Amino acid sequence: MTLPDIAPPLLRWYEQNKRTLPFRTVSTPYRVWVSEIMLQQTRVSAALPYFERFMAELPTVADLAACDPERLHKLWEGLGYYSRVRNLQKAAQIVMEQHGGALPADYDALLKLPGVGAYTAGAIASISFGLPVPAVDGNVLRVFARLYNDDADVMTPAAKRLFTQRVLDQMPKATPGPYNEALMELGALVCIPGTPHCEACPLADRCLGCAAGRAGELPVKPAPKAKTTVPVTVVLVESDAGLLLQRRPAKGLLAGLWQPAAWEKALTKDELTAALAKLGVQATLTEPLPPAKHVFTHRVWQLSGWRGRAGACALPDGFVWAAPEQLAEVYPVPNAFGAYVKR
Ligand code: SF4
């Protein structure tokens, strides 16, 4: 199946409609890389303040490579998917050791960096270095499924390969960066999930999905897998020294981050008081916490618990009393506890 060239109208539209974004205004390879990692799983509007703060504190690859991991988690606090920032730092250390502190202008070398997959390598290589490689994310898959009126399940490797080849076939070799960015921007602003804005689309006159009246049904995706629901009992215990925080294990979900003391099971008030006593914390639980929910990729936490007071006693390893300013500046607490711990 072939389509007329999409690049000329797409690039014209992009020049007139692209958003002014800080990683476009100053688009060094480092800034493009960090922005692409941040924007995986995060909306642009939510990521922008994080990006500005990250760049102000860690303006170079060397700064990122040398950053204290706890501080790095704090800079990422609230963005979720923390393995992204851990990989970012591992990759920065490799760039320092093996590439003299500059991201390599080479797609295959970029692909070897931790956390850099085909999409991110393609985005950095094309946007920063002008290399003619595709950058195919969920937005671009959606646009191409609709353009070609293609029912293929976009999550399968075969469909991804086919769509990537189509992206490459349509790529103007002189302007691969703007072309890839324009496709992403079209997916973000016009060919959006759900009902696309075909009336405002520069490709409407050549879009097979739109002509067939099927654009809103595409792309085809497999039914989402059922998530496991896990009860989590949380306790917000305050003493004169601050809020009781607990460090999560070094591996697994939300590894190494801090949380209010919590147990992945349903505990009654008495059981919770006893669990705290085992930590040496003699607490009076005063008020139940409102039920809350946090949805991860594969599981759902059903949160509940109690608020209470205790004396400022010594704590076992992995627990601290966090004063309000430490909560704000030092200890990264994931969004999963956002219903109870305000930043
Ligand atoms: Fe998407 Fe509609 Fe444009 Fe086709 S015409 S690419 S469906 S916005």
Short mmCIF file of C-alpha atoms and ligand atoms in Angstrom, two decimals:
data_model
loop_
_atom_site.label_atom_id
_atom_site.label_comp_id
_atom_site.label_asym_id
_atom_site.label_seq_id
_atom_site.Cartn_x
_atom_site.Cartn_y
_atom_site.Cartn_z
CA MET A 1 0.00 0.00 0.00
CA THR A 2 1.49 3.37 -0.93
CA LEU A 3 0.52 6.92 -0.02
CA PRO A 4 1.51 10.17 -1.69
CA ASP A 5 4.41 11.99 0.02
CA ILE A 6 3.33 13.15 3.46
CA ALA A 7 6.50 15.11 4.28
CA PRO A 8 5.88 18.42 2.42
CA PRO A 9 2.46 19.26 3.97
CA LEU A 10 3.54 17.78 7.31
CA LEU A 11 6.69 19.91 7.53
CA ARG A 12 4.82 23.07 6.49
CA TRP A 13 2.23 22.41 9.18
CA TYR A 14 4.94 21.74 11.75
CA GLU A 15 6.75 25.00 11.04
CA GLN A 16 3.54 26.96 11.58
CA ASN A 17 2.12 25.03 14.54
CA LYS A 18 4.92 23.55 16.62
CA ARG A 19 4.92 24.37 20.29
CA THR A 20 7.77 26.39 21.73
CA LEU A 21 9.41 23.97 24.13
CA PRO A 22 12.65 24.42 26.07
CA PHE A 23 14.30 21.36 24.57
CA ARG A 24 13.50 22.68 21.10
CA THR A 25 14.66 26.23 21.80
CA VAL A 26 18.05 24.92 22.93
CA SER A 27 18.31 21.43 21.48
CA THR A 28 21.69 20.06 22.49
CA PRO A 29 21.94 16.24 22.35
CA TYR A 30 21.94 16.12 26.15
CA ARG A 31 18.76 18.19 26.45
CA VAL A 32 17.01 16.18 23.73
CA TRP A 33 18.01 12.94 25.46
CA VAL A 34 16.81 14.00 28.92
CA SER A 35 13.55 15.37 27.50
CA GLU A 36 12.85 12.19 25.55
CA ILE A 37 13.40 10.04 28.63
CA MET A 38 11.21 12.34 30.73
CA LEU A 39 8.44 12.37 28.15
CA GLN A 40 8.16 8.58 28.08
CA GLN A 41 5.06 7.99 30.23
CA THR A 42 4.69 11.72 31.11
CA ARG A 43 2.70 14.50 29.42
CA VAL A 44 4.64 17.51 28.13
CA SER A 45 2.85 19.97 30.42
CA ALA A 46 3.64 17.83 33.48
CA ALA A 47 7.26 17.26 32.44
CA LEU A 48 8.21 20.88 31.68
CA PRO A 49 8.81 22.12 35.27
CA TYR A 50 10.81 18.96 35.94
CA PHE A 51 12.87 19.51 32.82
CA GLU A 52 13.69 23.12 33.73
CA ARG A 53 14.67 22.16 37.29
CA PHE A 54 16.73 19.18 36.11
CA MET A 55 18.64 21.29 33.58
CA ALA A 56 19.22 24.11 36.08
CA GLU A 57 20.79 21.68 38.55
CA LEU A 58 22.42 19.22 36.14
CA PRO A 59 23.26 21.21 33.00
CA THR A 60 25.82 18.73 31.60
CA VAL A 61 26.31 14.99 31.17
CA ALA A 62 29.17 15.26 33.70
CA ASP A 63 26.84 16.79 36.30
CA LEU A 64 24.32 14.00 35.78
CA ALA A 65 26.98 11.29 35.97
CA ALA A 66 28.28 12.65 39.29
CA CYS A 67 24.93 13.47 40.95
CA ASP A 68 24.16 11.88 44.32
CA PRO A 69 21.52 9.16 43.58
CA GLU A 70 19.22 10.35 46.39
CA ARG A 71 19.28 13.88 44.97
CA LEU A 72 18.60 12.47 41.50
CA HIS A 73 15.53 10.64 42.79
CA LYS A 74 14.39 13.86 44.45
CA LEU A 75 14.67 15.74 41.13
CA TRP A 76 12.53 12.99 39.56
CA GLU A 77 10.06 12.78 42.44
CA GLY A 78 6.49 12.63 41.12
CA LEU A 79 7.42 11.66 37.54
CA GLY A 80 7.22 7.94 38.31
CA TYR A 81 8.99 5.06 36.55
CA TYR A 82 12.15 5.80 38.50
CA SER A 83 14.21 3.21 36.62
CA ARG A 84 14.27 5.85 33.86
CA VAL A 85 16.40 8.23 35.89
CA ARG A 86 18.63 5.47 37.25
CA ASN A 87 19.32 4.34 33.68
CA LEU A 88 19.85 7.96 32.66
CA GLN A 89 22.63 8.24 35.22
CA LYS A 90 24.20 4.88 34.30
CA ALA A 91 24.18 5.98 30.67
CA ALA A 92 25.72 9.37 31.58
CA GLN A 93 28.55 7.55 33.38
CA ILE A 94 29.17 5.43 30.27
CA VAL A 95 29.14 8.55 28.09
CA MET A 96 31.77 10.07 30.39
CA GLU A 97 33.94 6.94 30.37
CA GLN A 98 33.61 5.84 26.77
CA HIS A 99 32.61 8.91 24.73
CA GLY A 100 34.50 11.78 26.35
CA GLY A 101 31.35 13.28 27.87
CA ALA A 102 29.54 13.83 24.54
CA LEU A 103 26.65 11.67 23.33
CA PRO A 104 27.82 9.69 20.29
CA ALA A 105 26.51 10.76 16.88
CA ASP A 106 25.88 7.13 16.06
CA TYR A 107 22.54 5.31 16.25
CA ASP A 108 24.01 1.91 17.23
CA ALA A 109 26.22 3.43 19.94
CA LEU A 110 23.23 5.34 21.35
CA LEU A 111 21.20 2.13 21.38
CA LYS A 112 23.80 0.49 23.64
CA LEU A 113 23.24 3.05 26.42
CA PRO A 114 21.05 1.91 29.35
CA GLY A 115 17.45 3.06 28.97
CA VAL A 116 17.89 4.04 25.33
CA GLY A 117 15.65 1.99 23.04
CA ALA A 118 15.03 2.27 19.32
CA TYR A 119 12.68 5.24 19.70
CA THR A 120 14.98 7.32 21.92
CA ALA A 121 18.08 6.48 19.88
CA GLY A 122 16.18 7.48 16.73
CA ALA A 123 14.99 10.74 18.28
CA ILE A 124 18.47 11.78 19.48
CA ALA A 125 20.19 10.65 16.27
CA SER A 126 17.74 12.42 13.94
CA ILE A 127 16.97 15.57 15.97
CA SER A 128 20.45 16.25 17.33
CA PHE A 129 22.67 14.81 14.64
CA GLY A 130 20.50 14.88 11.50
CA LEU A 131 20.85 11.13 10.92
CA PRO A 132 18.12 9.58 8.72
CA VAL A 133 16.68 7.11 11.24
CA PRO A 134 13.05 6.78 12.36
CA ALA A 135 11.76 7.53 15.87
CA VAL A 136 8.58 5.53 16.27
CA ASP A 137 6.65 5.83 19.52
CA GLY A 138 2.97 5.24 20.34
CA ASN A 139 1.99 8.58 18.78
CA VAL A 140 3.66 7.76 15.48
CA LEU A 141 2.22 4.24 15.42
CA ARG A 142 -1.25 5.73 15.89
CA VAL A 143 -0.74 8.25 13.06
CA PHE A 144 0.52 5.57 10.68
CA ALA A 145 -2.19 3.04 11.56
CA ARG A 146 -4.72 5.71 10.60
CA LEU A 147 -2.88 7.05 7.56
CA TYR A 148 -2.71 3.55 6.07
CA ASN A 149 -6.07 2.41 7.50
CA ASP A 150 -4.19 -0.57 8.89
CA ASP A 151 -5.83 -2.99 11.34
CA ALA A 152 -2.57 -4.59 12.46
CA ASP A 153 -2.11 -4.84 16.24
CA VAL A 154 0.47 -2.09 16.78
CA MET A 155 1.90 -3.83 19.84
CA THR A 156 3.22 -6.78 17.81
CA PRO A 157 6.85 -6.71 16.62
CA ALA A 158 5.76 -7.46 13.04
CA ALA A 159 3.43 -4.44 12.93
CA LYS A 160 6.06 -2.21 14.52
CA ARG A 161 8.60 -3.31 11.90
CA LEU A 162 6.14 -2.65 9.07
CA PHE A 163 5.10 0.77 10.40
CA THR A 164 8.72 1.73 11.05
CA GLN A 165 9.55 0.87 7.45
CA ARG A 166 6.68 3.09 6.28
CA VAL A 167 7.95 5.95 8.46
CA LEU A 168 11.37 5.48 6.88
CA ASP A 169 9.96 5.27 3.34
CA GLN A 170 8.23 8.63 3.84
CA MET A 171 11.25 10.30 5.48
CA PRO A 172 12.86 13.19 3.58
CA LYS A 173 16.56 12.36 3.88
CA ALA A 174 17.59 16.02 4.20
CA THR A 175 15.35 16.78 7.20
CA PRO A 176 14.90 13.62 9.28
CA GLY A 177 14.84 15.50 12.61
CA PRO A 178 12.03 17.94 11.75
CA TYR A 179 10.12 15.10 10.04
CA ASN A 180 10.26 12.89 13.16
CA GLU A 181 9.39 15.82 15.41
CA ALA A 182 6.51 16.81 13.12
CA LEU A 183 5.05 13.30 13.29
CA MET A 184 5.27 13.32 17.08
CA GLU A 185 3.70 16.78 17.20
CA LEU A 186 0.89 15.76 14.87
CA GLY A 187 0.19 12.76 17.12
CA ALA A 188 0.21 14.98 20.20
CA LEU A 189 -1.93 17.85 18.88
CA VAL A 190 -4.10 16.64 15.98
CA CYS A 191 -4.09 12.88 15.46
CA ILE A 192 -4.78 12.37 19.12
CA PRO A 193 -6.00 9.20 20.88
CA GLY A 194 -9.76 8.71 20.68
CA THR A 195 -11.29 11.07 18.14
CA PRO A 196 -8.67 12.79 15.97
CA HIS A 197 -9.01 16.36 14.67
CA CYS A 198 -9.05 15.38 10.99
CA GLU A 199 -10.55 18.74 10.07
CA ALA A 200 -7.33 20.44 11.19
CA CYS A 201 -4.93 17.84 9.80
CA PRO A 202 -2.46 18.67 7.02
CA LEU A 203 -2.63 15.03 5.85
CA ALA A 204 -6.41 14.70 5.67
CA ASP A 205 -6.45 14.69 1.86
CA ARG A 206 -4.27 11.55 1.76
CA CYS A 207 -5.30 9.71 4.93
CA LEU A 208 -6.92 6.35 4.17
CA GLY A 209 -8.32 5.91 7.69
CA CYS A 210 -10.01 9.28 7.56
CA ALA A 211 -11.40 8.59 4.06
CA ALA A 212 -12.82 5.27 5.31
CA GLY A 213 -14.39 6.98 8.33
CA ARG A 214 -12.45 4.63 10.62
CA ALA A 215 -9.78 6.88 12.11
CA GLY A 216 -11.32 6.82 15.58
CA GLU A 217 -11.25 3.01 15.64
CA LEU A 218 -7.52 2.84 14.97
CA PRO A 219 -4.99 1.79 16.04
CA VAL A 220 -5.94 -1.73 17.03
CA LYS A 221 -4.43 -2.70 20.37
CA PRO A 222 -4.74 -5.92 22.37
CA ALA A 223 -7.12 -5.88 25.34
CA PRO A 224 -5.22 -4.68 28.43
CA LYS A 225 -4.16 -7.40 30.87
CA ALA A 226 -6.01 -7.54 34.18
CA LYS A 227 -4.06 -5.92 37.03
CA THR A 228 -3.54 -7.48 40.44
CA THR A 229 -5.09 -5.51 43.30
CA VAL A 230 -3.03 -5.37 46.49
CA PRO A 231 -4.21 -3.84 49.80
CA VAL A 232 -1.64 -1.49 51.35
CA THR A 233 -1.96 -0.21 54.90
CA VAL A 234 -0.23 3.12 55.49
CA VAL A 235 0.43 4.92 58.71
CA LEU A 236 1.19 8.63 58.97
CA VAL A 237 2.86 8.86 62.36
CA GLU A 238 4.22 12.21 63.42
CA SER A 239 6.50 13.00 66.31
CA ASP A 240 8.24 16.23 67.30
CA ALA A 241 11.07 15.11 64.98
CA GLY A 242 8.85 14.81 61.91
CA LEU A 243 6.97 12.21 59.87
CA LEU A 244 7.92 8.52 60.08
CA LEU A 245 9.40 7.48 56.72
CA GLN A 246 10.61 4.11 55.56
CA ARG A 247 13.02 3.36 52.72
CA ARG A 248 11.79 0.87 50.14
CA PRO A 249 13.98 -2.12 49.22
CA ALA A 250 16.88 -1.48 46.83
CA LYS A 251 15.29 -3.65 44.15
CA GLY A 252 11.78 -3.94 42.76
CA LEU A 253 8.84 -1.55 42.65
CA LEU A 254 9.79 2.07 43.57
CA ALA A 255 13.24 0.80 44.57
CA GLY A 256 15.16 2.90 47.06
CA LEU A 257 12.47 5.60 47.40
CA TRP A 258 10.94 6.73 50.70
CA GLN A 259 7.38 6.24 51.88
CA PRO A 260 5.32 6.57 55.05
CA ALA A 261 5.56 3.30 56.99
CA ALA A 262 3.38 0.86 55.04
CA TRP A 263 2.58 -2.84 54.76
CA GLU A 264 1.39 -4.62 51.62
CA LYS A 265 -1.57 -6.22 53.37
CA ALA A 266 -4.76 -5.13 55.12
CA LEU A 267 -4.07 -4.43 58.81
CA THR A 268 -6.57 -3.48 61.48
CA LYS A 269 -5.88 -0.56 63.80
CA ASP A 270 -4.65 -2.93 66.53
CA GLU A 271 -2.42 -4.85 64.11
CA LEU A 272 -0.97 -1.58 62.87
CA THR A 273 -0.26 -0.41 66.41
CA ALA A 274 1.48 -3.73 67.09
CA ALA A 275 3.50 -3.53 63.85
CA LEU A 276 4.70 -0.05 64.85
CA ALA A 277 5.57 -1.28 68.34
CA LYS A 278 7.83 -3.90 66.73
CA LEU A 279 9.76 -1.00 65.20
CA GLY A 280 10.04 0.59 68.64
CA VAL A 281 7.41 3.22 67.85
CA GLN A 282 4.72 3.50 70.54
CA ALA A 283 2.03 5.31 68.60
CA THR A 284 -1.50 6.43 69.30
CA LEU A 285 -3.56 6.14 66.12
CA THR A 286 -6.07 8.93 66.09
CA GLU A 287 -7.84 9.13 62.76
CA PRO A 288 -8.41 6.80 59.78
CA LEU A 289 -6.99 7.88 56.41
CA PRO A 290 -9.43 8.16 53.51
CA PRO A 291 -9.20 5.21 51.10
CA ALA A 292 -7.06 5.90 48.02
CA LYS A 293 -5.91 4.04 44.95
CA HIS A 294 -2.73 4.07 42.89
CA VAL A 295 -2.52 2.29 39.55
CA PHE A 296 0.83 0.90 38.35
CA THR A 297 1.43 -0.84 35.03
CA HIS A 298 0.67 -4.31 36.39
CA ARG A 299 -0.93 -3.76 39.77
CA VAL A 300 -3.27 -1.54 41.72
CA TRP A 301 -2.65 -0.49 45.30
CA GLN A 302 -5.78 -0.04 47.44
CA LEU A 303 -4.49 2.25 50.15
CA SER A 304 -5.96 2.82 53.57
CA GLY A 305 -4.56 3.34 57.07
CA TRP A 306 -4.31 5.63 60.03
CA ARG A 307 -2.85 8.91 61.18
CA GLY A 308 -1.21 9.03 64.61
CA ARG A 309 1.27 10.53 67.06
CA ALA A 310 4.32 9.06 68.78
CA GLY A 311 7.33 10.10 70.82
CA ALA A 312 10.50 10.85 68.84
CA CYS A 313 12.23 7.53 69.56
CA ALA A 314 15.31 5.95 67.94
CA LEU A 315 14.41 4.00 64.78
CA PRO A 316 15.73 0.85 63.12
CA ASP A 317 17.84 1.01 59.91
CA GLY A 318 15.82 2.15 56.92
CA PHE A 319 13.47 4.38 58.94
CA VAL A 320 13.78 8.12 59.70
CA TRP A 321 11.81 10.96 61.21
CA ALA A 322 11.62 13.45 58.34
CA ALA A 323 11.18 17.10 59.27
CA PRO A 324 8.99 19.12 56.84
CA GLU A 325 12.02 20.71 55.12
CA GLN A 326 13.64 17.28 54.68
CA LEU A 327 10.42 15.97 53.20
CA ALA A 328 10.50 18.88 50.75
CA GLU A 329 14.18 18.78 49.84
CA VAL A 330 15.80 15.46 50.73
CA TYR A 331 13.60 12.37 50.73
CA PRO A 332 11.97 11.38 47.42
CA VAL A 333 8.44 10.10 48.06
CA PRO A 334 6.66 8.55 45.05
CA ASN A 335 3.28 9.73 43.75
CA ALA A 336 1.74 6.45 44.91
CA PHE A 337 1.48 8.11 48.33
CA GLY A 338 0.36 11.47 46.94
CA ALA A 339 -3.08 11.11 48.55
CA TYR A 340 -1.44 11.19 51.97
CA VAL A 341 1.92 12.99 51.62
CA LYS A 342 1.69 16.40 50.01
CA ARG A 343 4.78 17.88 48.45
FE1 SF4 B 1 -4.97 11.39 11.90
FE2 SF4 B 1 -7.22 12.36 10.86
FE3 SF4 B 1 -4.86 13.31 10.12
FE4 SF4 B 1 -5.61 10.90 9.39
S1 SF4 B 1 -6.55 12.83 8.80
S2 SF4 B 1 -3.62 11.48 10.14
S3 SF4 B 1 -6.72 10.23 11.16
S4 SF4 B 1 -5.79 13.47 12.15
#
